Tab-separated table of C-alpha atoms and ligand atoms in Angstrom:
chain	number	residue	atom	x	y	z
A	210	MET	CA	149.406	72.761	120.503
A	211	ARG	CA	146.495	70.849	121.984
A	212	ARG	CA	144.396	68.953	119.446
A	213	LYS	CA	140.735	69.519	120.124
A	214	LEU	CA	138.427	66.731	121.309
A	215	ALA	CA	134.746	66.522	120.382
A	216	ALA	CA	133.242	64.109	122.917
A	217	GLY	CA	129.621	62.955	122.765
A	218	ASN	CA	127.942	61.913	126.005
A	219	TRP	CA	124.852	59.916	125.092
A	220	LYS	CA	123.779	59.537	128.744
A	221	MET	CA	120.907	57.026	129.138
A	222	ASN	CA	119.926	57.165	125.480
A	223	GLY	CA	120.319	54.667	122.685
A	224	LEU	CA	119.164	51.199	121.646
A	225	ALA	CA	120.553	48.777	119.099
A	226	GLY	CA	118.990	50.828	116.285
A	227	SER	CA	121.106	53.827	117.287
A	228	ILE	CA	124.047	52.256	115.523
A	229	ALA	CA	122.644	54.018	112.454
A	230	GLU	CA	123.684	57.353	114.009
A	231	LEU	CA	127.175	56.013	114.636
A	232	GLU	CA	127.346	54.835	111.041
A	233	ALA	CA	126.270	58.259	109.785
A	234	LEU	CA	128.927	59.809	111.974
A	235	ILE	CA	131.611	57.465	110.664
A	236	GLY	CA	130.574	58.305	107.106
A	237	GLY	CA	130.562	62.031	107.867
A	238	VAL	CA	133.978	62.303	109.494
A	239	GLY	CA	135.865	60.389	106.820
A	240	SER	CA	139.427	59.352	107.557
A	241	ASP	CA	140.546	62.605	109.236
A	242	PRO	CA	138.027	64.723	111.123
A	243	GLY	CA	140.720	67.278	112.065
A	244	CYS	CA	140.102	66.743	115.770
A	245	ASP	CA	139.754	63.776	118.102
A	246	VAL	CA	136.226	62.349	118.189
A	247	LEU	CA	134.777	60.252	121.008
A	248	ILE	CA	131.325	58.781	121.574
A	249	CYS	CA	130.324	57.568	125.041
A	250	PRO	CA	127.182	55.467	124.543
A	251	PRO	CA	125.349	53.595	127.309
A	252	VAL	CA	127.327	50.592	128.476
A	253	THR	CA	125.007	48.159	126.654
A	254	LEU	CA	126.180	49.541	123.314
A	255	ILE	CA	129.911	49.845	123.934
A	256	THR	CA	130.957	46.517	122.405
A	257	ARG	CA	128.807	46.993	119.311
A	258	PHE	CA	130.009	50.565	118.851
A	259	VAL	CA	133.652	49.539	119.277
A	260	GLU	CA	133.225	46.858	116.624
A	261	ARG	CA	131.471	49.199	114.205
A	262	ALA	CA	133.886	52.101	114.767
A	263	SER	CA	136.948	49.903	114.330
A	264	GLY	CA	139.123	51.316	111.546
A	265	SER	CA	137.461	54.747	111.825
A	266	PRO	CA	138.924	57.714	113.715
A	267	ILE	CA	136.078	57.561	116.271
A	268	ALA	CA	136.955	56.358	119.777
A	269	ILE	CA	134.394	54.841	122.140
A	270	GLY	CA	134.193	55.493	125.886
A	271	GLY	CA	132.191	54.736	129.005
A	272	GLN	CA	130.180	57.148	131.157
A	273	ASP	CA	131.262	55.906	134.589
A	274	CYS	CA	133.208	53.112	136.260
A	275	HIS	CA	133.615	51.593	139.701
A	276	ALA	CA	136.874	52.162	141.577
A	277	GLU	CA	137.548	48.470	142.123
A	278	VAL	CA	138.684	45.876	139.597
A	279	SER	CA	135.917	43.348	140.303
A	280	GLY	CA	133.773	42.009	143.121
A	281	ALA	CA	130.380	42.207	144.785
A	282	HIS	CA	129.086	45.488	143.328
A	283	THR	CA	125.791	44.668	141.654
A	284	GLY	CA	125.071	46.838	138.657
A	285	ASP	CA	128.513	48.397	138.482
A	286	VAL	CA	131.162	48.172	135.776
A	287	SER	CA	134.904	48.365	136.389
A	288	ALA	CA	137.432	50.343	134.386
A	289	GLU	CA	139.021	47.024	133.401
A	290	MET	CA	135.671	45.863	131.972
A	291	LEU	CA	135.362	49.035	129.896
A	292	LYS	CA	138.901	48.563	128.638
A	293	ASP	CA	138.144	44.920	127.864
A	294	ALA	CA	135.106	46.020	125.849
A	295	GLY	CA	137.335	48.268	123.755
A	296	ALA	CA	136.700	51.628	125.417
A	297	THR	CA	139.581	54.100	125.514
A	298	HIS	CA	138.030	56.813	127.720
A	299	VAL	CA	135.619	57.099	130.619
A	300	ILE	CA	133.634	60.124	131.800
A	301	LEU	CA	133.924	60.494	135.585
A	302	GLY	CA	132.223	62.774	138.084
A	303	HIS	CA	129.578	64.017	135.684
A	304	SER	CA	127.182	66.263	137.587
A	305	GLU	CA	124.386	63.744	137.017
A	306	ARG	CA	126.527	61.091	138.755
A	307	ARG	CA	127.349	63.554	141.512
A	308	SER	CA	123.658	64.410	142.052
A	309	ASP	CA	121.856	61.138	141.175
A	310	HIS	CA	124.366	58.873	142.915
A	311	GLY	CA	125.832	61.108	145.588
A	312	GLU	CA	129.340	60.926	144.181
A	313	ASP	CA	131.740	63.347	145.793
A	314	SER	CA	135.178	64.383	144.607
A	315	ALA	CA	136.876	61.699	146.741
A	316	THR	CA	134.856	59.058	144.875
A	317	VAL	CA	135.762	60.656	141.558
A	318	ASN	CA	139.423	60.663	142.611
A	319	ALA	CA	139.321	56.907	143.303
A	320	LYS	CA	137.541	56.251	140.006
A	321	THR	CA	140.130	58.329	138.156
A	322	SER	CA	142.910	56.183	139.641
A	323	ALA	CA	140.954	53.121	138.528
A	324	ALA	CA	140.659	54.468	134.988
A	325	TRP	CA	144.424	55.068	134.855
A	326	ARG	CA	145.101	51.607	136.294
A	327	ALA	CA	143.101	50.104	133.434
A	328	GLY	CA	144.787	52.268	130.818
A	329	LEU	CA	141.776	54.506	130.149
A	330	THR	CA	141.810	58.264	129.751
A	331	ALA	CA	139.620	59.845	132.448
A	332	ILE	CA	137.375	62.744	131.469
A	333	VAL	CA	136.914	64.393	134.847
A	334	CYS	CA	133.892	66.704	135.102
A	335	ILE	CA	133.656	69.740	137.353
A	336	GLY	CA	131.246	72.675	137.493
A	337	GLU	CA	129.293	74.998	139.718
A	338	SER	CA	125.550	75.207	140.389
A	339	GLU	CA	123.550	78.293	139.532
A	340	ALA	CA	123.325	79.322	143.202
A	341	GLU	CA	127.099	79.016	143.527
A	342	ARG	CA	127.590	81.151	140.432
A	343	ASP	CA	125.120	83.760	141.657
A	344	THR	CA	127.018	84.078	144.924
A	345	GLY	CA	130.386	84.476	143.219
A	346	GLN	CA	131.741	81.059	144.181
A	347	THR	CA	132.396	79.626	140.716
A	348	LEU	CA	136.190	79.637	140.825
A	349	ALA	CA	136.312	78.413	144.413
A	350	ILE	CA	133.973	75.485	143.697
A	351	VAL	CA	135.665	74.540	140.441
A	352	GLY	CA	139.086	74.802	142.083
A	353	GLU	CA	138.085	72.618	144.993
A	354	GLN	CA	136.491	69.976	142.757
A	355	LEU	CA	139.541	69.947	140.512
A	356	ALA	CA	141.989	69.629	143.405
A	357	ARG	CA	140.058	66.830	145.085
A	358	SER	CA	138.928	64.892	142.030
A	359	LEU	CA	142.390	64.518	140.495
A	360	PRO	CA	144.972	62.143	141.953
A	361	ASP	CA	148.652	63.014	141.613
A	362	GLY	CA	150.072	61.963	138.273
A	363	ALA	CA	147.561	63.529	135.881
A	364	SER	CA	148.972	63.939	132.383
A	365	SER	CA	147.761	64.875	128.944
A	366	SER	CA	147.547	61.196	127.994
A	367	ASN	CA	145.559	59.974	130.994
A	368	THR	CA	143.323	62.951	131.777
A	369	VAL	CA	140.930	65.406	130.170
A	370	ILE	CA	139.022	67.995	132.216
A	371	ALA	CA	135.444	68.933	131.357
A	372	TYR	CA	134.117	72.201	132.762
A	373	GLU	CA	130.339	71.907	132.825
A	374	PRO	CA	128.344	74.555	134.677
A	375	LEU	CA	125.389	72.596	136.092
A	376	TRP	CA	122.859	75.236	135.090
A	377	ALA	CA	123.971	75.020	131.456
A	378	ILE	CA	123.518	71.251	131.102
A	379	GLY	CA	120.490	70.418	128.983
A	380	THR	CA	118.993	73.885	129.456
A	381	GLY	CA	119.954	75.672	126.246
A	382	ARG	CA	121.713	78.308	128.372
A	383	THR	CA	125.467	78.884	128.244
A	384	PRO	CA	127.820	81.231	130.067
A	385	SER	CA	129.155	84.222	128.124
A	386	GLY	CA	132.356	83.666	126.176
A	387	GLU	CA	134.116	85.892	128.684
A	388	ASP	CA	132.927	83.788	131.616
A	389	ILE	CA	134.022	80.560	129.920
A	390	ALA	CA	137.434	82.115	129.223
A	391	ILE	CA	137.864	83.149	132.868
A	392	VAL	CA	137.010	79.694	134.239
A	393	HIS	CA	139.109	77.824	131.671
A	394	GLN	CA	142.092	80.101	132.367
A	395	ALA	CA	141.700	79.473	136.090
A	396	ILE	CA	141.615	75.707	135.479
A	397	ARG	CA	144.698	75.983	133.259
A	398	ASP	CA	146.551	77.916	135.969
A	399	MET	CA	145.656	75.293	138.582
A	400	LEU	CA	146.727	72.433	136.310
A	401	GLU	CA	150.065	74.077	135.536
A	402	LYS	CA	150.705	74.862	139.188
A	403	ARG	CA	150.115	71.264	140.216
A	404	PHE	CA	151.317	69.262	137.229
A	405	GLY	CA	153.915	71.543	135.638
A	406	SER	CA	154.375	71.213	131.892
A	407	GLU	CA	151.838	68.351	131.744
A	408	GLY	CA	149.317	70.828	133.104
A	409	SER	CA	149.841	72.913	129.965
A	410	SER	CA	148.987	69.941	127.756
A	411	ILE	CA	145.925	68.528	129.555
A	412	ARG	CA	142.846	69.329	127.502
A	413	ILE	CA	139.998	71.318	129.040
A	414	LEU	CA	136.603	70.749	127.414
A	415	TYR	CA	133.586	72.992	127.788
A	416	GLY	CA	130.250	71.215	128.317
A	417	GLY	CA	126.666	72.419	128.742
A	418	SER	CA	124.286	73.098	125.852
A	419	MET	CA	127.002	73.110	123.218
A	420	ASN	CA	125.281	72.778	119.841
A	421	PRO	CA	125.781	73.489	116.128
A	422	GLY	CA	124.763	77.117	116.682
A	423	ASN	CA	127.282	78.012	119.374
A	424	ALA	CA	130.101	75.471	118.957
A	425	ALA	CA	132.332	77.564	116.685
A	426	GLU	CA	132.219	80.547	119.016
A	427	ILE	CA	132.912	78.441	122.126
A	428	MET	CA	135.667	76.378	120.490
A	429	ALA	CA	137.492	79.609	119.557
A	430	ILE	CA	137.839	80.679	123.211
A	431	ARG	CA	141.360	80.425	124.620
A	432	ASN	CA	141.906	77.240	126.647
A	433	VAL	CA	138.770	75.590	125.279
A	434	ASP	CA	140.218	72.385	123.882
A	435	GLY	CA	136.968	70.819	122.743
A	436	GLY	CA	133.488	70.031	123.972
A	437	LEU	CA	131.606	67.458	126.020
A	438	VAL	CA	128.298	67.378	124.221
A	439	GLY	CA	125.093	65.744	125.414
A	440	GLY	CA	121.890	66.380	123.458
A	441	ALA	CA	123.611	67.593	120.297
A	442	SER	CA	125.698	64.398	120.076
A	443	LEU	CA	122.699	62.105	119.652
A	444	LYS	CA	122.105	63.042	116.025
A	445	ALA	CA	125.024	62.600	113.661
A	446	ALA	CA	123.976	65.634	111.613
A	447	ASP	CA	124.259	67.895	114.680
A	448	PHE	CA	127.404	66.344	116.074
A	449	LEU	CA	129.150	66.569	112.703
A	450	GLN	CA	128.678	70.338	112.868
A	451	VAL	CA	130.214	70.414	116.341
A	452	ILE	CA	133.128	68.313	115.038
A	453	ALA	CA	133.550	70.741	112.134
A	454	ALA	CA	133.671	73.635	114.599
A	455	ALA	CA	136.341	71.813	116.625
A	456	SER	CA	138.431	71.223	113.516
A	457	SER	CA	138.529	74.733	112.136
B	178	PGA	P1	124.100	68.910	127.097
B	178	PGA	O1	124.857	67.940	128.126
B	178	PGA	O2	125.037	69.133	125.946
B	178	PGA	O3	122.858	68.180	126.709
B	178	PGA	O4	123.829	70.187	127.843
B	178	PGA	C1	126.238	68.043	128.322
B	178	PGA	C2	126.681	67.064	129.370
B	178	PGA	O5	125.962	66.875	130.361
B	178	PGA	O6	127.758	66.449	129.235
């Protein structure tokens, strides 16, 4: 039985005052939310969020890391630095990293190894563009990204997969339940083929316009083990509804 994970990706949003949302979230989830809960704030807030969330069931993660431990990489943050700040997870290969920063799956693969080296759980994102979907390439693209982005040695403790169709991110559009089920089953099959029984335990999140209105329906789909939530994670009131949907 895979416990669901409700993961909030705050992207480039949040200032010191946003700790009020974290506090509302902590108050709302109580001591047992019934699923795992993770917030990935911008890197400037990680330490403060870790301190505030200490003793609560909410974990704090990063949104990216560099593949190397340290060195001359201005503006970058290593997996070891995230770990040192108290993060437990890091999102890698998000489509906005792939498009804004030209990250390919080989880069994501190296970053995933770095996350493991530091003792972080990597949330590895994959997903097709609208043009790729329209031309029937979804499973081929997702399969290729999955194969190339994951190093050998993925397990349920070091890796979470997030399937995020690019055209669904921040658009209010989502695939049909049937389409999500088909892609998640294909990802499950690939994980089991490559990683054996660990592949059965690795969680597969759905991401892309998940919100209080659709979360329950999406969470109920087979092989959907939680959500990677952008916009609807910024307000505690919304994210608490997503968490409730993941717990039921
Ligand atoms: P969204 O973003 O929920 O705002 O669509 C999801 C994501 O990009 O992780």
